[in-house]
JSON list of C-alpha atoms in Angstrom, two decimals:
[
{"chain": "S", "resi": 394, "resn": "UNK", "atom": "CA", "xyz": [82.55, 5.32, 104.53]},
{"chain": "S", "resi": 395, "resn": "UNK", "atom": "CA", "xyz": [82.00, 7.30, 101.25]},
{"chain": "S", "resi": 396, "resn": "UNK", "atom": "CA", "xyz": [79.27, 6.13, 98.89]},
{"chain": "S", "resi": 397, "resn": "UNK", "atom": "CA", "xyz": [80.42, 4.55, 95.63]},
{"chain": "S", "resi": 398, "resn": "UNK", "atom": "CA", "xyz": [80.91, 6.64, 92.70]},
{"chain": "S", "resi": 399, "resn": "UNK", "atom": "CA", "xyz": [78.57, 6.23, 89.86]},
{"chain": "S", "resi": 400, "resn": "UNK", "atom": "CA", "xyz": [77.86, 7.89, 86.61]},
{"chain": "S", "resi": 401, "resn": "UNK", "atom": "CA", "xyz": [74.23, 8.48, 87.55]},
{"chain": "S", "resi": 402, "resn": "UNK", "atom": "CA", "xyz": [73.33, 11.96, 88.85]},
{"chain": "S", "resi": 403, "resn": "UNK", "atom": "CA", "xyz": [72.20, 12.00, 92.43]},
{"chain": "S", "resi": 404, "resn": "UNK", "atom": "CA", "xyz": [69.56, 14.50, 93.45]},
{"chain": "S", "resi": 405, "resn": "UNK", "atom": "CA", "xyz": [70.90, 14.58, 97.02]},
{"chain": "S", "resi": 406, "resn": "UNK", "atom": "CA", "xyz": [74.59, 15.34, 96.28]},
{"chain": "S", "resi": 407, "resn": "UNK", "atom": "CA", "xyz": [77.16, 16.07, 93.74]},
{"chain": "S", "resi": 408, "resn": "UNK", "atom": "CA", "xyz": [77.13, 14.66, 90.16]},
{"chain": "S", "resi": 409, "resn": "UNK", "atom": "CA", "xyz": [79.72, 12.13, 88.95]},
{"chain": "S", "resi": 410, "resn": "UNK", "atom": "CA", "xyz": [81.37, 14.92, 86.96]},
{"chain": "S", "resi": 411, "resn": "UNK", "atom": "CA", "xyz": [81.83, 17.10, 89.94]},
{"chain": "S", "resi": 412, "resn": "UNK", "atom": "CA", "xyz": [83.17, 14.14, 91.98]},
{"chain": "S", "resi": 413, "resn": "UNK", "atom": "CA", "xyz": [85.73, 13.43, 89.27]},
{"chain": "S", "resi": 414, "resn": "UNK", "atom": "CA", "xyz": [86.68, 17.06, 89.01]},
{"chain": "S", "resi": 415, "resn": "UNK", "atom": "CA", "xyz": [87.22, 17.54, 92.72]},
{"chain": "S", "resi": 416, "resn": "UNK", "atom": "CA", "xyz": [89.05, 14.20, 93.14]},
{"chain": "S", "resi": 417, "resn": "UNK", "atom": "CA", "xyz": [91.65, 15.35, 90.75]},
{"chain": "S", "resi": 418, "resn": "UNK", "atom": "CA", "xyz": [92.52, 18.23, 93.23]},
{"chain": "S", "resi": 419, "resn": "UNK", "atom": "CA", "xyz": [94.05, 15.60, 95.59]},
{"chain": "S", "resi": 420, "resn": "UNK", "atom": "CA", "xyz": [91.35, 15.45, 98.31]},
{"chain": "S", "resi": 421, "resn": "UNK", "atom": "CA", "xyz": [88.25, 13.30, 98.39]},
{"chain": "S", "resi": 422, "resn": "UNK", "atom": "CA", "xyz": [85.47, 14.93, 96.46]},
{"chain": "S", "resi": 423, "resn": "UNK", "atom": "CA", "xyz": [83.12, 14.16, 99.35]},
{"chain": "S", "resi": 424, "resn": "UNK", "atom": "CA", "xyz": [85.30, 16.10, 101.75]},
{"chain": "S", "resi": 425, "resn": "UNK", "atom": "CA", "xyz": [85.52, 19.07, 99.48]},
{"chain": "S", "resi": 426, "resn": "UNK", "atom": "CA", "xyz": [81.65, 19.15, 98.64]},
{"chain": "S", "resi": 427, "resn": "UNK", "atom": "CA", "xyz": [80.39, 17.98, 102.07]},
{"chain": "S", "resi": 428, "resn": "UNK", "atom": "CA", "xyz": [79.94, 21.59, 103.29]},
{"chain": "S", "resi": 429, "resn": "UNK", "atom": "CA", "xyz": [79.60, 23.36, 99.87]},
{"chain": "S", "resi": 430, "resn": "UNK", "atom": "CA", "xyz": [77.23, 26.23, 99.88]},
{"chain": "S", "resi": 431, "resn": "UNK", "atom": "CA", "xyz": [77.78, 27.08, 96.22]},
{"chain": "S", "resi": 432, "resn": "UNK", "atom": "CA", "xyz": [75.94, 25.74, 93.07]},
{"chain": "S", "resi": 433, "resn": "UNK", "atom": "CA", "xyz": [77.09, 25.96, 89.53]},
{"chain": "S", "resi": 434, "resn": "UNK", "atom": "CA", "xyz": [73.85, 26.51, 87.42]},
{"chain": "S", "resi": 435, "resn": "UNK", "atom": "CA", "xyz": [74.15, 25.81, 83.71]},
{"chain": "S", "resi": 436, "resn": "UNK", "atom": "CA", "xyz": [71.97, 25.91, 80.54]},
{"chain": "S", "resi": 437, "resn": "UNK", "atom": "CA", "xyz": [70.60, 29.23, 81.31]},
{"chain": "S", "resi": 438, "resn": "UNK", "atom": "CA", "xyz": [69.22, 31.41, 78.51]},
{"chain": "S", "resi": 439, "resn": "UNK", "atom": "CA", "xyz": [71.52, 34.39, 77.61]},
{"chain": "S", "resi": 440, "resn": "UNK", "atom": "CA", "xyz": [68.59, 36.57, 78.48]},
{"chain": "S", "resi": 441, "resn": "UNK", "atom": "CA", "xyz": [67.86, 35.20, 82.01]},
{"chain": "S", "resi": 442, "resn": "UNK", "atom": "CA", "xyz": [68.21, 37.99, 84.54]},
{"chain": "S", "resi": 443, "resn": "UNK", "atom": "CA", "xyz": [69.71, 37.72, 87.99]},
{"chain": "S", "resi": 444, "resn": "UNK", "atom": "CA", "xyz": [66.38, 38.65, 89.40]},
{"chain": "S", "resi": 445, "resn": "UNK", "atom": "CA", "xyz": [64.73, 35.70, 87.71]},
{"chain": "S", "resi": 446, "resn": "UNK", "atom": "CA", "xyz": [67.35, 33.40, 89.10]},
{"chain": "S", "resi": 447, "resn": "UNK", "atom": "CA", "xyz": [66.92, 34.78, 92.56]},
{"chain": "S", "resi": 448, "resn": "UNK", "atom": "CA", "xyz": [63.21, 34.44, 92.43]},
{"chain": "S", "resi": 449, "resn": "UNK", "atom": "CA", "xyz": [63.40, 30.68, 91.56]},
{"chain": "S", "resi": 450, "resn": "UNK", "atom": "CA", "xyz": [66.40, 29.75, 93.75]},
{"chain": "S", "resi": 451, "resn": "UNK", "atom": "CA", "xyz": [65.25, 31.49, 96.83]},
{"chain": "S", "resi": 452, "resn": "UNK", "atom": "CA", "xyz": [62.60, 28.76, 97.21]},
{"chain": "S", "resi": 453, "resn": "UNK", "atom": "CA", "xyz": [65.37, 26.47, 98.45]},
{"chain": "S", "resi": 454, "resn": "UNK", "atom": "CA", "xyz": [66.81, 28.90, 101.08]},
{"chain": "S", "resi": 455, "resn": "UNK", "atom": "CA", "xyz": [68.16, 32.24, 101.65]},
{"chain": "S", "resi": 456, "resn": "UNK", "atom": "CA", "xyz": [70.74, 33.31, 98.97]},
{"chain": "S", "resi": 457, "resn": "UNK", "atom": "CA", "xyz": [74.00, 34.95, 99.91]},
{"chain": "S", "resi": 458, "resn": "UNK", "atom": "CA", "xyz": [74.91, 36.08, 96.40]},
{"chain": "S", "resi": 459, "resn": "UNK", "atom": "CA", "xyz": [74.55, 35.29, 92.62]},
{"chain": "S", "resi": 460, "resn": "UNK", "atom": "CA", "xyz": [77.46, 35.55, 90.34]},
{"chain": "S", "resi": 461, "resn": "UNK", "atom": "CA", "xyz": [76.39, 35.66, 86.63]},
{"chain": "S", "resi": 462, "resn": "UNK", "atom": "CA", "xyz": [78.60, 33.87, 84.09]},
{"chain": "S", "resi": 463, "resn": "UNK", "atom": "CA", "xyz": [79.93, 36.39, 81.52]},
{"chain": "S", "resi": 464, "resn": "UNK", "atom": "CA", "xyz": [81.53, 36.12, 78.10]},
{"chain": "S", "resi": 465, "resn": "UNK", "atom": "CA", "xyz": [85.20, 36.79, 78.74]},
{"chain": "S", "resi": 466, "resn": "UNK", "atom": "CA", "xyz": [85.52, 39.43, 75.90]},
{"chain": "S", "resi": 467, "resn": "UNK", "atom": "CA", "xyz": [82.10, 41.04, 75.59]},
{"chain": "S", "resi": 468, "resn": "UNK", "atom": "CA", "xyz": [81.08, 40.91, 79.35]},
{"chain": "S", "resi": 469, "resn": "UNK", "atom": "CA", "xyz": [77.57, 39.80, 78.51]},
{"chain": "S", "resi": 470, "resn": "UNK", "atom": "CA", "xyz": [75.75, 36.80, 80.06]},
{"chain": "S", "resi": 471, "resn": "UNK", "atom": "CA", "xyz": [76.80, 33.44, 78.55]},
{"chain": "S", "resi": 472, "resn": "UNK", "atom": "CA", "xyz": [74.40, 30.95, 80.08]},
{"chain": "S", "resi": 473, "resn": "UNK", "atom": "CA", "xyz": [75.67, 30.05, 83.57]},
{"chain": "S", "resi": 474, "resn": "UNK", "atom": "CA", "xyz": [75.89, 31.37, 87.02]},
{"chain": "S", "resi": 475, "resn": "UNK", "atom": "CA", "xyz": [76.91, 30.55, 90.57]},
{"chain": "S", "resi": 476, "resn": "UNK", "atom": "CA", "xyz": [74.41, 30.66, 93.40]},
{"chain": "S", "resi": 477, "resn": "UNK", "atom": "CA", "xyz": [75.79, 30.79, 96.89]},
{"chain": "S", "resi": 478, "resn": "UNK", "atom": "CA", "xyz": [73.47, 30.00, 99.93]},
{"chain": "S", "resi": 479, "resn": "UNK", "atom": "CA", "xyz": [74.17, 30.71, 103.59]},
{"chain": "S", "resi": 480, "resn": "UNK", "atom": "CA", "xyz": [74.10, 26.97, 104.42]},
{"chain": "S", "resi": 481, "resn": "UNK", "atom": "CA", "xyz": [74.82, 23.58, 102.90]},
{"chain": "S", "resi": 482, "resn": "UNK", "atom": "CA", "xyz": [71.28, 22.35, 103.47]},
{"chain": "S", "resi": 483, "resn": "UNK", "atom": "CA", "xyz": [69.75, 24.96, 101.28]},
{"chain": "S", "resi": 484, "resn": "UNK", "atom": "CA", "xyz": [72.13, 24.05, 98.48]},
{"chain": "S", "resi": 485, "resn": "UNK", "atom": "CA", "xyz": [71.18, 20.34, 98.72]},
{"chain": "S", "resi": 486, "resn": "UNK", "atom": "CA", "xyz": [67.49, 21.36, 98.86]},
{"chain": "S", "resi": 487, "resn": "UNK", "atom": "CA", "xyz": [68.02, 23.39, 95.69]},
{"chain": "S", "resi": 488, "resn": "UNK", "atom": "CA", "xyz": [69.62, 20.34, 94.00]},
{"chain": "S", "resi": 489, "resn": "UNK", "atom": "CA", "xyz": [66.73, 18.17, 94.97]},
{"chain": "S", "resi": 490, "resn": "UNK", "atom": "CA", "xyz": [63.78, 20.36, 94.06]},
{"chain": "S", "resi": 491, "resn": "UNK", "atom": "CA", "xyz": [65.01, 23.06, 91.65]},
{"chain": "S", "resi": 492, "resn": "UNK", "atom": "CA", "xyz": [67.58, 21.52, 89.50]},
{"chain": "S", "resi": 493, "resn": "UNK", "atom": "CA", "xyz": [65.97, 20.15, 86.32]},
{"chain": "S", "resi": 494, "resn": "UNK", "atom": "CA", "xyz": [63.02, 22.76, 86.42]},
{"chain": "S", "resi": 495, "resn": "UNK", "atom": "CA", "xyz": [62.30, 25.21, 83.64]},
{"chain": "S", "resi": 496, "resn": "UNK", "atom": "CA", "xyz": [63.50, 28.89, 83.80]},
{"chain": "S", "resi": 497, "resn": "UNK", "atom": "CA", "xyz": [62.91, 30.99, 80.60]},
{"chain": "S", "resi": 498, "resn": "UNK", "atom": "CA", "xyz": [61.84, 27.86, 78.78]},
{"chain": "S", "resi": 499, "resn": "UNK", "atom": "CA", "xyz": [65.08, 26.05, 79.53]},
{"chain": "S", "resi": 500, "resn": "UNK", "atom": "CA", "xyz": [65.68, 23.12, 81.84]},
{"chain": "S", "resi": 501, "resn": "UNK", "atom": "CA", "xyz": [68.41, 24.34, 84.17]},
{"chain": "S", "resi": 502, "resn": "UNK", "atom": "CA", "xyz": [71.18, 22.17, 85.43]},
{"chain": "S", "resi": 503, "resn": "UNK", "atom": "CA", "xyz": [72.63, 22.63, 88.94]},
{"chain": "S", "resi": 504, "resn": "UNK", "atom": "CA", "xyz": [75.50, 20.92, 90.65]},
{"chain": "S", "resi": 505, "resn": "UNK", "atom": "CA", "xyz": [77.25, 21.48, 93.88]},
{"chain": "S", "resi": 506, "resn": "UNK", "atom": "CA", "xyz": [80.49, 23.46, 93.37]},
{"chain": "S", "resi": 507, "resn": "UNK", "atom": "CA", "xyz": [83.69, 23.57, 95.44]},
{"chain": "S", "resi": 508, "resn": "UNK", "atom": "CA", "xyz": [83.19, 27.31, 95.76]},
{"chain": "S", "resi": 509, "resn": "UNK", "atom": "CA", "xyz": [83.43, 30.40, 93.65]},
{"chain": "S", "resi": 510, "resn": "UNK", "atom": "CA", "xyz": [86.78, 32.03, 92.99]},
{"chain": "S", "resi": 511, "resn": "UNK", "atom": "CA", "xyz": [87.28, 35.34, 91.21]},
{"chain": "S", "resi": 512, "resn": "UNK", "atom": "CA", "xyz": [87.82, 34.63, 87.60]},
{"chain": "S", "resi": 513, "resn": "UNK", "atom": "CA", "xyz": [85.58, 31.60, 87.33]},
{"chain": "S", "resi": 514, "resn": "UNK", "atom": "CA", "xyz": [82.70, 33.98, 86.19]},
{"chain": "S", "resi": 515, "resn": "UNK", "atom": "CA", "xyz": [84.10, 34.10, 82.66]},
{"chain": "S", "resi": 516, "resn": "UNK", "atom": "CA", "xyz": [83.45, 31.66, 79.88]},
{"chain": "S", "resi": 517, "resn": "UNK", "atom": "CA", "xyz": [86.22, 29.21, 79.06]},
{"chain": "S", "resi": 518, "resn": "UNK", "atom": "CA", "xyz": [85.70, 29.03, 75.29]},
{"chain": "S", "resi": 519, "resn": "UNK", "atom": "CA", "xyz": [88.02, 30.33, 72.58]},
{"chain": "S", "resi": 520, "resn": "UNK", "atom": "CA", "xyz": [85.37, 32.92, 71.70]},
{"chain": "S", "resi": 521, "resn": "UNK", "atom": "CA", "xyz": [84.98, 34.00, 75.36]},
{"chain": "S", "resi": 522, "resn": "UNK", "atom": "CA", "xyz": [81.67, 32.18, 75.97]},
{"chain": "S", "resi": 523, "resn": "UNK", "atom": "CA", "xyz": [80.87, 28.58, 76.94]},
{"chain": "S", "resi": 524, "resn": "UNK", "atom": "CA", "xyz": [82.80, 25.72, 75.18]},
{"chain": "S", "resi": 525, "resn": "UNK", "atom": "CA", "xyz": [79.45, 23.82, 74.77]},
{"chain": "S", "resi": 526, "resn": "UNK", "atom": "CA", "xyz": [78.08, 26.72, 72.72]},
{"chain": "S", "resi": 527, "resn": "UNK", "atom": "CA", "xyz": [81.09, 26.56, 70.28]},
{"chain": "S", "resi": 528, "resn": "UNK", "atom": "CA", "xyz": [80.44, 22.90, 69.67]},
{"chain": "S", "resi": 529, "resn": "UNK", "atom": "CA", "xyz": [76.68, 23.25, 68.99]},
{"chain": "S", "resi": 530, "resn": "UNK", "atom": "CA", "xyz": [75.40, 23.04, 65.34]},
{"chain": "S", "resi": 531, "resn": "UNK", "atom": "CA", "xyz": [71.77, 23.76, 65.91]},
{"chain": "S", "resi": 532, "resn": "UNK", "atom": "CA", "xyz": [69.89, 27.02, 66.21]},
{"chain": "S", "resi": 533, "resn": "UNK", "atom": "CA", "xyz": [69.06, 27.89, 69.75]},
{"chain": "S", "resi": 534, "resn": "UNK", "atom": "CA", "xyz": [67.61, 31.42, 70.31]},
{"chain": "S", "resi": 535, "resn": "UNK", "atom": "CA", "xyz": [67.97, 31.21, 74.00]},
{"chain": "S", "resi": 536, "resn": "UNK", "atom": "CA", "xyz": [71.67, 30.77, 73.57]},
{"chain": "S", "resi": 537, "resn": "UNK", "atom": "CA", "xyz": [72.31, 33.43, 71.08]},
{"chain": "S", "resi": 538, "resn": "UNK", "atom": "CA", "xyz": [71.47, 31.65, 67.76]},
{"chain": "S", "resi": 539, "resn": "UNK", "atom": "CA", "xyz": [73.86, 29.29, 65.97]},
{"chain": "S", "resi": 540, "resn": "UNK", "atom": "CA", "xyz": [76.84, 27.86, 67.68]},
{"chain": "S", "resi": 541, "resn": "UNK", "atom": "CA", "xyz": [80.37, 28.84, 66.65]},
{"chain": "S", "resi": 542, "resn": "UNK", "atom": "CA", "xyz": [80.99, 25.64, 64.63]},
{"chain": "S", "resi": 543, "resn": "UNK", "atom": "CA", "xyz": [77.81, 26.32, 62.54]},
{"chain": "S", "resi": 544, "resn": "UNK", "atom": "CA", "xyz": [78.83, 29.84, 61.88]},
{"chain": "S", "resi": 545, "resn": "UNK", "atom": "CA", "xyz": [82.32, 28.92, 60.77]},
{"chain": "S", "resi": 546, "resn": "UNK", "atom": "CA", "xyz": [80.89, 26.26, 58.45]},
{"chain": "S", "resi": 547, "resn": "UNK", "atom": "CA", "xyz": [78.65, 28.89, 56.83]},
{"chain": "S", "resi": 548, "resn": "UNK", "atom": "CA", "xyz": [81.45, 31.36, 56.24]},
{"chain": "S", "resi": 549, "resn": "UNK", "atom": "CA", "xyz": [83.10, 31.04, 52.71]},
{"chain": "S", "resi": 550, "resn": "UNK", "atom": "CA", "xyz": [86.59, 29.41, 52.85]},
{"chain": "S", "resi": 551, "resn": "UNK", "atom": "CA", "xyz": [89.18, 32.02, 52.05]},
{"chain": "S", "resi": 552, "resn": "UNK", "atom": "CA", "xyz": [92.02, 30.92, 49.87]},
{"chain": "S", "resi": 553, "resn": "UNK", "atom": "CA", "xyz": [95.53, 31.54, 51.05]},
{"chain": "S", "resi": 554, "resn": "UNK", "atom": "CA", "xyz": [97.70, 33.43, 48.57]}
]
């Protein structure tokens, strides 16, 4: 029997968001994620290197590969990555002990992922980066300064002729 779905993030398994996302694909989220060896890691600084990620995440187990998230147009880091382990237990250990820790003065968020597919390493926002950064109105030096919305608000409005 599958555990009940809740909106509270569990440290020993997938978040409610990932459960909803995977459930829409037709299969039970628990079936999809029960053997997942891949983690989605978010809230990274744009300046965090692959080596820094490897150094922190190898504490949970042997890493198979790290795929850095890139701006779709500029091909520069945009604040997320995928970490793939050799076994499911290492991914769960990472969720339990590493998710929520600081890396480059930012609290990283990790969640089980159904698995990396080519093309998912690019940001989904209209500017090529993360959608979250486009909605941000505050200044965040680790995420490249002001969000897209703040920049748009500061530009003078052009009159249509």
